CSV table of C-alpha atoms in Angstrom, one decimal:
chain,number,residue,atom,x,y,z
D,255,GLY,CA,0.0,-0.2,-0.1
D,256,VAL,CA,0.8,3.7,0.0
D,257,ARG,CA,2.3,5.0,2.9
D,258,TYR,CA,2.2,9.4,3.1
D,259,HIS,CA,4.7,11.1,5.2
D,260,TYR,CA,4.0,14.6,6.5
D,261,PHE,CA,7.0,17.1,6.9
D,262,LEU,CA,6.6,21.3,7.9
D,263,ASN,CA,8.9,23.4,7.0
D,264,ARG,CA,9.4,26.5,9.3
D,265,SER,CA,11.6,29.7,8.3
D,266,PRO,CA,13.0,31.1,11.2
D,267,THR,CA,15.0,33.8,8.8
D,268,PHE,CA,14.7,34.9,5.4
D,269,PHE,CA,18.1,32.7,4.9
D,270,THR,CA,17.2,29.4,7.3
D,271,ASN,CA,14.8,26.8,7.6
D,272,GLU,CA,13.2,24.3,10.3
D,273,THR,CA,11.7,20.8,9.1
D,274,SER,CA,9.8,19.0,11.2
D,275,TYR,CA,8.1,15.4,10.9
D,276,LEU,CA,4.1,15.0,11.7
D,277,ALA,CA,4.0,11.2,13.1
D,278,ASP,CA,0.3,9.2,12.6
D,279,ASP,CA,-0.2,10.2,16.1
D,280,GLY,CA,-0.1,13.9,15.3
D,281,SER,CA,3.0,14.2,17.5
D,282,VAL,CA,5.5,16.9,15.7
D,283,THR,CA,9.3,16.3,15.7
D,284,LYS,CA,12.0,18.6,14.8
D,285,LEU,CA,14.6,16.8,12.5
D,286,ASP,CA,18.6,17.3,13.1
D,287,LEU,CA,19.1,18.7,9.9
D,288,PRO,CA,21.4,22.4,9.3
D,289,SER,CA,19.6,25.5,9.3
D,290,LYS,CA,20.0,25.6,5.9
D,291,HIS,CA,18.8,22.3,4.1
D,292,GLY,CA,16.7,21.3,1.1
D,293,LEU,CA,14.1,18.2,1.7
D,294,THR,CA,14.7,15.7,-1.5
D,295,GLY,CA,12.0,13.3,-0.1
D,296,ILE,CA,12.0,9.9,1.8
D,297,LYS,CA,12.1,6.2,0.4
D,298,ASP,CA,12.2,3.4,2.7
D,299,GLY,CA,12.5,4.9,6.3
D,300,ILE,CA,15.8,7.2,4.7
D,301,ILE,CA,15.7,11.0,4.4
D,302,PHE,CA,17.6,12.3,1.7
D,303,PHE,CA,18.4,16.1,1.4
D,304,THR,CA,21.0,18.7,0.3
D,305,ILE,CA,22.9,21.2,2.2
D,306,GLN,CA,23.4,24.6,1.3
D,307,THR,CA,26.2,25.6,4.2
D,308,PRO,CA,28.8,23.1,5.9
D,309,TRP,CA,27.5,20.5,8.5
D,310,THR,CA,29.3,18.2,11.0
D,311,PRO,CA,26.4,16.1,11.8
D,312,ARG,CA,25.6,14.9,15.6
D,313,GLY,CA,28.7,12.6,17.0
D,314,SER,CA,31.0,13.3,13.9
D,315,ARG,CA,34.2,15.5,13.3
D,316,THR,CA,33.9,15.7,9.7
D,317,ALA,CA,32.1,18.5,8.2
D,318,MET,CA,30.3,17.9,5.3
D,319,ALA,CA,30.7,20.4,2.6
D,320,THR,CA,28.1,23.1,0.7
D,321,GLY,CA,26.0,21.6,-1.6
D,322,SER,CA,26.3,18.1,-1.0
D,323,LEU,CA,23.3,15.6,-1.5
D,324,LEU,CA,23.2,13.2,1.7
D,325,SER,CA,20.6,10.5,3.6
D,326,ALA,CA,20.1,9.7,7.0
D,327,PRO,CA,17.5,7.6,8.7
D,328,LEU,CA,14.3,9.2,9.7
D,329,THR,CA,14.9,7.8,13.2
D,330,ALA,CA,18.1,9.2,14.0
D,331,LEU,CA,17.1,12.5,12.3
D,332,LYS,CA,14.0,12.2,15.0
D,333,ALA,CA,16.1,11.3,18.0
D,334,SER,CA,18.0,13.7,19.5
D,335,THR,CA,20.8,12.1,20.9
D,336,GLY,CA,23.6,9.9,19.9
D,337,PRO,CA,25.4,9.9,16.3
D,338,LEU,CA,24.1,10.5,13.4
D,339,PRO,CA,24.6,8.2,10.6
D,340,VAL,CA,24.8,10.3,7.6
D,341,THR,CA,25.6,8.9,4.1
D,342,ILE,CA,27.4,11.1,1.6
D,343,ILE,CA,26.0,10.1,-1.8
D,344,TYR,CA,27.4,13.2,-3.8
D,345,THR,CA,29.6,16.1,-3.3
D,346,PRO,CA,30.6,19.1,-5.3
D,347,GLY,CA,34.1,18.1,-7.1
D,348,ALA,CA,36.3,21.2,-8.8
D,349,ARG,CA,34.2,23.1,-10.6
D,350,GLU,CA,31.0,21.5,-9.9
D,351,ALA,CA,27.8,22.8,-8.3
D,352,LEU,CA,24.6,20.7,-7.3
D,353,GLN,CA,21.5,22.0,-9.3
D,354,GLY,CA,18.8,19.2,-7.7
D,355,ALA,CA,18.1,15.8,-7.1
D,356,SER,CA,15.1,13.7,-7.7
D,357,ILE,CA,14.4,10.2,-6.1
D,358,ALA,CA,13.2,7.9,-8.5
D,359,LYS,CA,12.3,4.2,-8.9
D,360,ALA,CA,15.8,3.1,-9.9
D,361,GLY,CA,17.5,5.4,-8.0
D,362,ILE,CA,18.3,9.2,-7.4
D,363,TYR,CA,18.9,11.3,-10.1
D,364,VAL,CA,21.1,14.3,-9.8
D,365,THR,CA,21.5,17.3,-12.0
D,366,LEU,CA,24.6,19.6,-11.4
D,367,SER,CA,26.7,21.7,-13.6
D,368,ARG,CA,30.1,21.0,-14.4
D,369,ASN,CA,32.7,23.2,-15.9
D,370,VAL,CA,29.6,25.3,-16.7
D,371,LYS,CA,27.6,22.5,-18.7
D,372,SER,CA,24.8,20.2,-17.5
D,373,GLU,CA,25.1,17.1,-16.3
D,374,VAL,CA,22.8,14.1,-15.2
D,375,ARG,CA,23.6,11.3,-13.2
D,376,LEU,CA,21.6,8.4,-11.7
D,377,TYR,CA,23.1,7.4,-8.5
D,378,ARG,CA,22.5,3.8,-7.5
D,379,LYS,CA,23.8,1.4,-4.9
D,380,ASN,CA,26.4,-0.9,-5.8
D,381,ALA,CA,26.8,-4.7,-5.4
D,382,ARG,CA,29.0,-3.4,-2.2
D,383,GLY,CA,26.4,-1.0,-0.6
D,384,ALA,CA,28.4,2.4,-1.6
D,385,TRP,CA,26.3,5.1,-3.6
D,386,ALA,CA,27.7,5.1,-7.5
D,387,PHE,CA,26.6,6.8,-10.7
D,388,THR,CA,25.7,6.2,-14.2
D,389,PRO,CA,25.4,9.3,-16.5
D,390,ILE,CA,22.4,9.7,-18.4
D,391,ALA,CA,23.5,10.2,-22.0
D,392,LEU,CA,22.2,13.2,-22.5
D,393,PRO,CA,23.0,15.8,-25.4
D,394,ALA,CA,26.1,18.1,-24.6
D,395,ASN,CA,26.9,21.4,-24.0
D,396,GLY,CA,23.6,22.4,-23.2
D,397,VAL,CA,21.1,22.9,-20.5
D,398,ALA,CA,19.6,19.8,-19.0
D,399,SER,CA,17.5,19.5,-15.7
D,400,LEU,CA,14.9,16.7,-14.9
D,401,ALA,CA,11.7,17.6,-15.9
D,402,ASP,CA,9.6,14.5,-14.3
D,403,SER,CA,10.3,10.9,-12.3
D,404,GLY,CA,8.3,9.2,-9.7
D,405,ILE,CA,9.0,6.8,-7.5
D,406,ARG,CA,6.9,3.8,-8.6
D,407,GLN,CA,8.3,4.4,-12.2
D,408,ASP,CA,10.5,3.4,-14.3
D,409,GLU,CA,10.7,6.3,-16.9
D,410,ALA,CA,12.2,10.1,-16.3
D,411,PHE,CA,11.9,13.1,-18.6
D,412,PHE,CA,14.3,15.9,-19.1
D,413,SER,CA,14.6,18.9,-20.5
D,414,TYR,CA,17.2,20.1,-22.4
D,415,ASN,CA,18.1,23.4,-24.7
D,416,ASP,CA,21.1,24.8,-26.1
D,417,PHE,CA,21.8,27.9,-28.5
D,418,ILE,CA,20.6,26.0,-31.5
D,419,THR,CA,18.2,23.5,-29.8
D,420,PRO,CA,14.6,24.9,-28.8
D,421,PRO,CA,13.5,23.8,-25.5
D,422,SER,CA,13.0,19.6,-25.9
D,423,VAL,CA,11.5,16.9,-23.6
D,424,LEU,CA,13.8,13.8,-23.8
D,425,PHE,CA,12.4,10.3,-22.1
D,426,ALA,CA,14.2,7.8,-21.0
D,427,ARG,CA,12.8,4.3,-20.3
D,428,THR,CA,16.0,2.9,-18.3
D,429,PRO,CA,18.8,3.9,-16.5
D,430,ARG,CA,21.2,2.7,-19.3
D,431,SER,CA,18.8,3.8,-22.3
D,432,ARG,CA,19.4,6.7,-24.8
D,433,PRO,CA,16.8,9.4,-24.4
D,434,VAL,CA,14.8,10.5,-27.4
D,435,THR,CA,13.0,13.1,-28.4
D,436,VAL,CA,9.3,13.3,-27.1
D,437,GLN,CA,7.7,14.6,-30.3
């Protein structure tokens, strides 16, 4: 069956935000997230989120870099004590910037700018349980982004345009398939 999760967002200042979880019994628990974050979604009890400021999770001595895509169990984010097990899915490399992330059935689509060019990757866990990516074969040298994907669907739609290509919608049925333009 379908399970719905409800999150409440509050902005104490123009530049900061807090996310809380609304449980089935009506209780509200503030999640232990940094003051500048973006919630990507939840899948199998794991919260996926991005950070817009360096962040050292509870119980850690290592700061996570701005622009990273991270995950942590919802139960740990609701707790106020104990180490917070955070997994790094993507952290920006040199001349890279995270543009967006979306959870899909196949994994997590990440859109980034690399050397001022768009790139879309599909991140999935490999045989060792570590996050690894497959590049999505989109045209080079333009602006590409994820237009639509779903946590229960294999298909994904991408938008693309460049100096000589009008805004187009590209479609991929499987992670390894080459997107084709939808007429």
